[in-house]
Structures are given as structure tokens and as C-alpha cells.
Amino acid sequence: AEQAGAAGSARDGPALAELQARLEEAEARAEAAELRVASLEKTVSALEALPRELTVEAEEGSLLEQLQRSQKEAIEALTRATVLEGELEHTRESMRALVKKSKRKRSKA
């Protein structure tokens, strides 16, 4: 019986060694797969964060555009106000001149 067991072990030895090699290979592939999954999870997480970052950047860009438009409008309004102020001063001077002229005509008459 011992001889049969020894003969069986001799036959099973290479098969067990091959099974052990396959097991180690499978474990190595499983570890590599786990690393790839972890890497993919990081990539997915980064991609999920990207729309939020792009949204923030877009909002910041939009706010910057609004600020620039507001600044442009403020400059235009200031320019119009300055022109109107000049026109108003010119009108006042014209009115004063007409009043003086009218007073002179009255005093002569």
C-alpha cells in the first residue's frame, strides 16, 4: 500500500506542481486586476470631479464676462454723463447770455 501511495505521489507530483503554478499565476493576475481596478476607480473619480471643476470654471468665466460687461457699461454711462454735463453747462451759459441780452434790451428800452 505504501508503494502504491508513493507511486501515486510520484505521478501526482508534477500535476500538483502544475496546479500550484496555475494558482500562483491566477493570484498574480488577480493582483494585477485589482491594481487596474484601483487605477480605474481613481480615473473615474477624477472624471466625475471634472464636470464640477468645469462648471466652477465656467461660472467664474461667466462672472468675469459679466463684470467686464458691467465695467464697459459703466464707462459708457460715465462718458454719456460727461457729455450731458458739458451740454448742460453750454445750455446754462447760453441761457445766461440770453438773460443778459434781454436785460440790456429792457434797460435800453
C-alpha atoms as a PDB file:
ATOM      1  CA  ALA A   1       0.000   0.000   0.000  1.00  0.00           C
ATOM      2  CA  GLU A   2       2.865   2.320   0.787  1.00  0.00           C
ATOM      3  CA  GLN A   3       4.339   1.575  -2.597  1.00  0.00           C
ATOM      4  CA  ALA A   4       1.050   2.427  -4.287  1.00  0.00           C
ATOM      5  CA  GLY A   5       0.897   5.641  -2.273  1.00  0.00           C
ATOM      6  CA  ALA A   6       4.473   6.502  -3.210  1.00  0.00           C
ATOM      7  CA  ALA A   7       3.782   5.685  -6.848  1.00  0.00           C
ATOM      8  CA  GLY A   8       0.644   7.842  -6.733  1.00  0.00           C
ATOM      9  CA  SER A   9       2.587  10.703  -5.140  1.00  0.00           C
ATOM     10  CA  ALA A  10       5.215  10.401  -7.848  1.00  0.00           C
ATOM     11  CA  ARG A  11       2.512  10.663 -10.514  1.00  0.00           C
ATOM     12  CA  ASP A  12       0.615  13.416  -8.690  1.00  0.00           C
ATOM     13  CA  GLY A  13       3.787  15.450  -8.013  1.00  0.00           C
ATOM     14  CA  PRO A  14       4.015  17.039 -11.488  1.00  0.00           C
ATOM     15  CA  ALA A  15       0.244  17.576 -11.596  1.00  0.00           C
ATOM     16  CA  LEU A  16       0.327  19.246  -8.168  1.00  0.00           C
ATOM     17  CA  ALA A  17       3.285  21.384  -9.231  1.00  0.00           C
ATOM     18  CA  GLU A  18       1.371  22.452 -12.346  1.00  0.00           C
ATOM     19  CA  LEU A  19      -1.725  23.230 -10.276  1.00  0.00           C
ATOM     20  CA  GLN A  20       0.438  25.225  -7.834  1.00  0.00           C
ATOM     21  CA  ALA A  21       1.962  27.172 -10.768  1.00  0.00           C
ATOM     22  CA  ARG A  22      -1.507  27.867 -12.201  1.00  0.00           C
ATOM     23  CA  LEU A  23      -2.727  29.017  -8.783  1.00  0.00           C
ATOM     24  CA  GLU A  24       0.226  31.396  -8.389  1.00  0.00           C
ATOM     25  CA  GLU A  25      -0.338  32.703 -11.931  1.00  0.00           C
ATOM     26  CA  ALA A  26      -4.031  33.233 -11.210  1.00  0.00           C
ATOM     27  CA  GLU A  27      -3.202  35.049  -7.968  1.00  0.00           C
ATOM     28  CA  ALA A  28      -0.730  37.287  -9.839  1.00  0.00           C
ATOM     29  CA  ARG A  29      -3.392  38.080 -12.474  1.00  0.00           C
ATOM     30  CA  ALA A  30      -5.911  38.790  -9.718  1.00  0.00           C
ATOM     31  CA  GLU A  31      -3.465  41.225  -8.045  1.00  0.00           C
ATOM     32  CA  ALA A  32      -2.802  42.931 -11.385  1.00  0.00           C
ATOM     33  CA  ALA A  33      -6.553  43.154 -11.979  1.00  0.00           C
ATOM     34  CA  GLU A  34      -7.067  44.667  -8.530  1.00  0.00           C
ATOM     35  CA  LEU A  35      -4.410  47.291  -9.301  1.00  0.00           C
ATOM     36  CA  ARG A  36      -6.088  48.083 -12.627  1.00  0.00           C
ATOM     37  CA  VAL A  37      -9.468  48.355 -10.886  1.00  0.00           C
ATOM     38  CA  ALA A  38      -7.993  50.718  -8.288  1.00  0.00           C
ATOM     39  CA  SER A  39      -6.431  52.797 -11.072  1.00  0.00           C
ATOM     40  CA  LEU A  40      -9.725  52.859 -12.969  1.00  0.00           C
ATOM     41  CA  GLU A  41     -11.590  53.890  -9.821  1.00  0.00           C
ATOM     42  CA  LYS A  42      -9.188  56.824  -9.397  1.00  0.00           C
ATOM     43  CA  THR A  43      -9.684  57.763 -13.041  1.00  0.00           C
ATOM     44  CA  VAL A  44     -13.475  57.558 -12.719  1.00  0.00           C
ATOM     45  CA  SER A  45     -13.337  59.666  -9.560  1.00  0.00           C
ATOM     46  CA  ALA A  46     -11.226  62.272 -11.346  1.00  0.00           C
ATOM     47  CA  LEU A  47     -13.611  62.242 -14.318  1.00  0.00           C
ATOM     48  CA  GLU A  48     -16.604  62.648 -12.010  1.00  0.00           C
ATOM     49  CA  ALA A  49     -14.937  65.661 -10.381  1.00  0.00           C
ATOM     50  CA  LEU A  50     -14.114  67.194 -13.763  1.00  0.00           C
ATOM     51  CA  PRO A  51     -17.651  68.419 -14.593  1.00  0.00           C
ATOM     52  CA  ARG A  52     -17.798  70.189 -11.198  1.00  0.00           C
ATOM     53  CA  GLU A  53     -14.443  71.838 -11.886  1.00  0.00           C
ATOM     54  CA  LEU A  54     -15.511  72.794 -15.397  1.00  0.00           C
ATOM     55  CA  THR A  55     -18.789  74.151 -14.032  1.00  0.00           C
ATOM     56  CA  VAL A  56     -16.902  76.273 -11.493  1.00  0.00           C
ATOM     57  CA  GLU A  57     -14.526  77.492 -14.196  1.00  0.00           C
ATOM     58  CA  ALA A  58     -17.456  78.235 -16.492  1.00  0.00           C
ATOM     59  CA  GLU A  59     -19.244  80.111 -13.705  1.00  0.00           C
ATOM     60  CA  GLU A  60     -16.064  82.058 -12.963  1.00  0.00           C
ATOM     61  CA  GLY A  61     -15.687  82.816 -16.675  1.00  0.00           C
ATOM     62  CA  SER A  62     -19.311  83.880 -16.869  1.00  0.00           C
ATOM     63  CA  LEU A  63     -18.912  86.110 -13.827  1.00  0.00           C
ATOM     64  CA  LEU A  64     -15.777  87.615 -15.345  1.00  0.00           C
ATOM     65  CA  GLU A  65     -17.651  88.307 -18.585  1.00  0.00           C
ATOM     66  CA  GLN A  66     -20.499  89.909 -16.608  1.00  0.00           C
ATOM     67  CA  LEU A  67     -18.005  92.050 -14.703  1.00  0.00           C
ATOM     68  CA  GLN A  68     -16.334  93.145 -17.936  1.00  0.00           C
ATOM     69  CA  ARG A  69     -19.720  93.989 -19.480  1.00  0.00           C
ATOM     70  CA  SER A  70     -20.683  95.941 -16.355  1.00  0.00           C
ATOM     71  CA  GLN A  71     -17.398  97.831 -16.434  1.00  0.00           C
ATOM     72  CA  LYS A  72     -17.908  98.643 -20.125  1.00  0.00           C
ATOM     73  CA  GLU A  73     -21.477  99.814 -19.440  1.00  0.00           C
ATOM     74  CA  ALA A  74     -20.280 101.932 -16.505  1.00  0.00           C
ATOM     75  CA  ILE A  75     -17.616 103.576 -18.672  1.00  0.00           C
ATOM     76  CA  GLU A  76     -20.193 104.248 -21.399  1.00  0.00           C
ATOM     77  CA  ALA A  77     -22.621 105.718 -18.841  1.00  0.00           C
ATOM     78  CA  LEU A  78     -19.865 107.895 -17.385  1.00  0.00           C
ATOM     79  CA  THR A  79     -18.941 109.085 -20.867  1.00  0.00           C
ATOM     80  CA  ARG A  80     -22.597 109.913 -21.639  1.00  0.00           C
ATOM     81  CA  ALA A  81     -22.924 111.713 -18.293  1.00  0.00           C
ATOM     82  CA  THR A  82     -19.796 113.754 -19.024  1.00  0.00           C
ATOM     83  CA  VAL A  83     -21.125 114.705 -22.474  1.00  0.00           C
ATOM     84  CA  LEU A  84     -24.519 115.622 -20.995  1.00  0.00           C
ATOM     85  CA  GLU A  85     -22.823 117.672 -18.277  1.00  0.00           C
ATOM     86  CA  GLY A  86     -20.920 119.583 -20.959  1.00  0.00           C
ATOM     87  CA  GLU A  87     -24.099 120.152 -22.934  1.00  0.00           C
ATOM     88  CA  LEU A  88     -25.915 121.304 -19.776  1.00  0.00           C
ATOM     89  CA  GLU A  89     -23.132 123.770 -18.952  1.00  0.00           C
ATOM     90  CA  HIS A  90     -23.237 125.083 -22.525  1.00  0.00           C
ATOM     91  CA  THR A  91     -27.035 125.471 -22.252  1.00  0.00           C
ATOM     92  CA  ARG A  92     -26.653 127.346 -18.941  1.00  0.00           C
ATOM     93  CA  GLU A  93     -24.117 129.695 -20.474  1.00  0.00           C
ATOM     94  CA  SER A  94     -26.407 130.277 -23.441  1.00  0.00           C
ATOM     95  CA  MET A  95     -29.323 130.976 -21.099  1.00  0.00           C
ATOM     96  CA  ARG A  96     -27.216 133.416 -19.025  1.00  0.00           C
ATOM     97  CA  ALA A  97     -26.162 135.186 -22.206  1.00  0.00           C
ATOM     98  CA  LEU A  98     -29.788 135.431 -23.328  1.00  0.00           C
ATOM     99  CA  VAL A  99     -30.840 136.743 -19.909  1.00  0.00           C
ATOM    100  CA  LYS A 100     -28.093 139.390 -20.002  1.00  0.00           C
ATOM    101  CA  LYS A 101     -29.018 140.321 -23.542  1.00  0.00           C
ATOM    102  CA  SER A 102     -32.687 140.541 -22.575  1.00  0.00           C
ATOM    103  CA  LYS A 103     -31.838 142.720 -19.556  1.00  0.00           C
ATOM    104  CA  ARG A 104     -29.774 145.054 -21.737  1.00  0.00           C
ATOM    105  CA  LYS A 105     -32.655 145.413 -24.197  1.00  0.00           C
ATOM    106  CA  ARG A 106     -35.038 146.190 -21.346  1.00  0.00           C
ATOM    107  CA  SER A 107     -32.737 148.724 -19.810  1.00  0.00           C
ATOM    108  CA  LYS A 108     -32.255 150.448 -23.171  1.00  0.00           C
ATOM    109  CA  ALA A 109     -35.970 150.454 -23.784  1.00  0.00           C
END
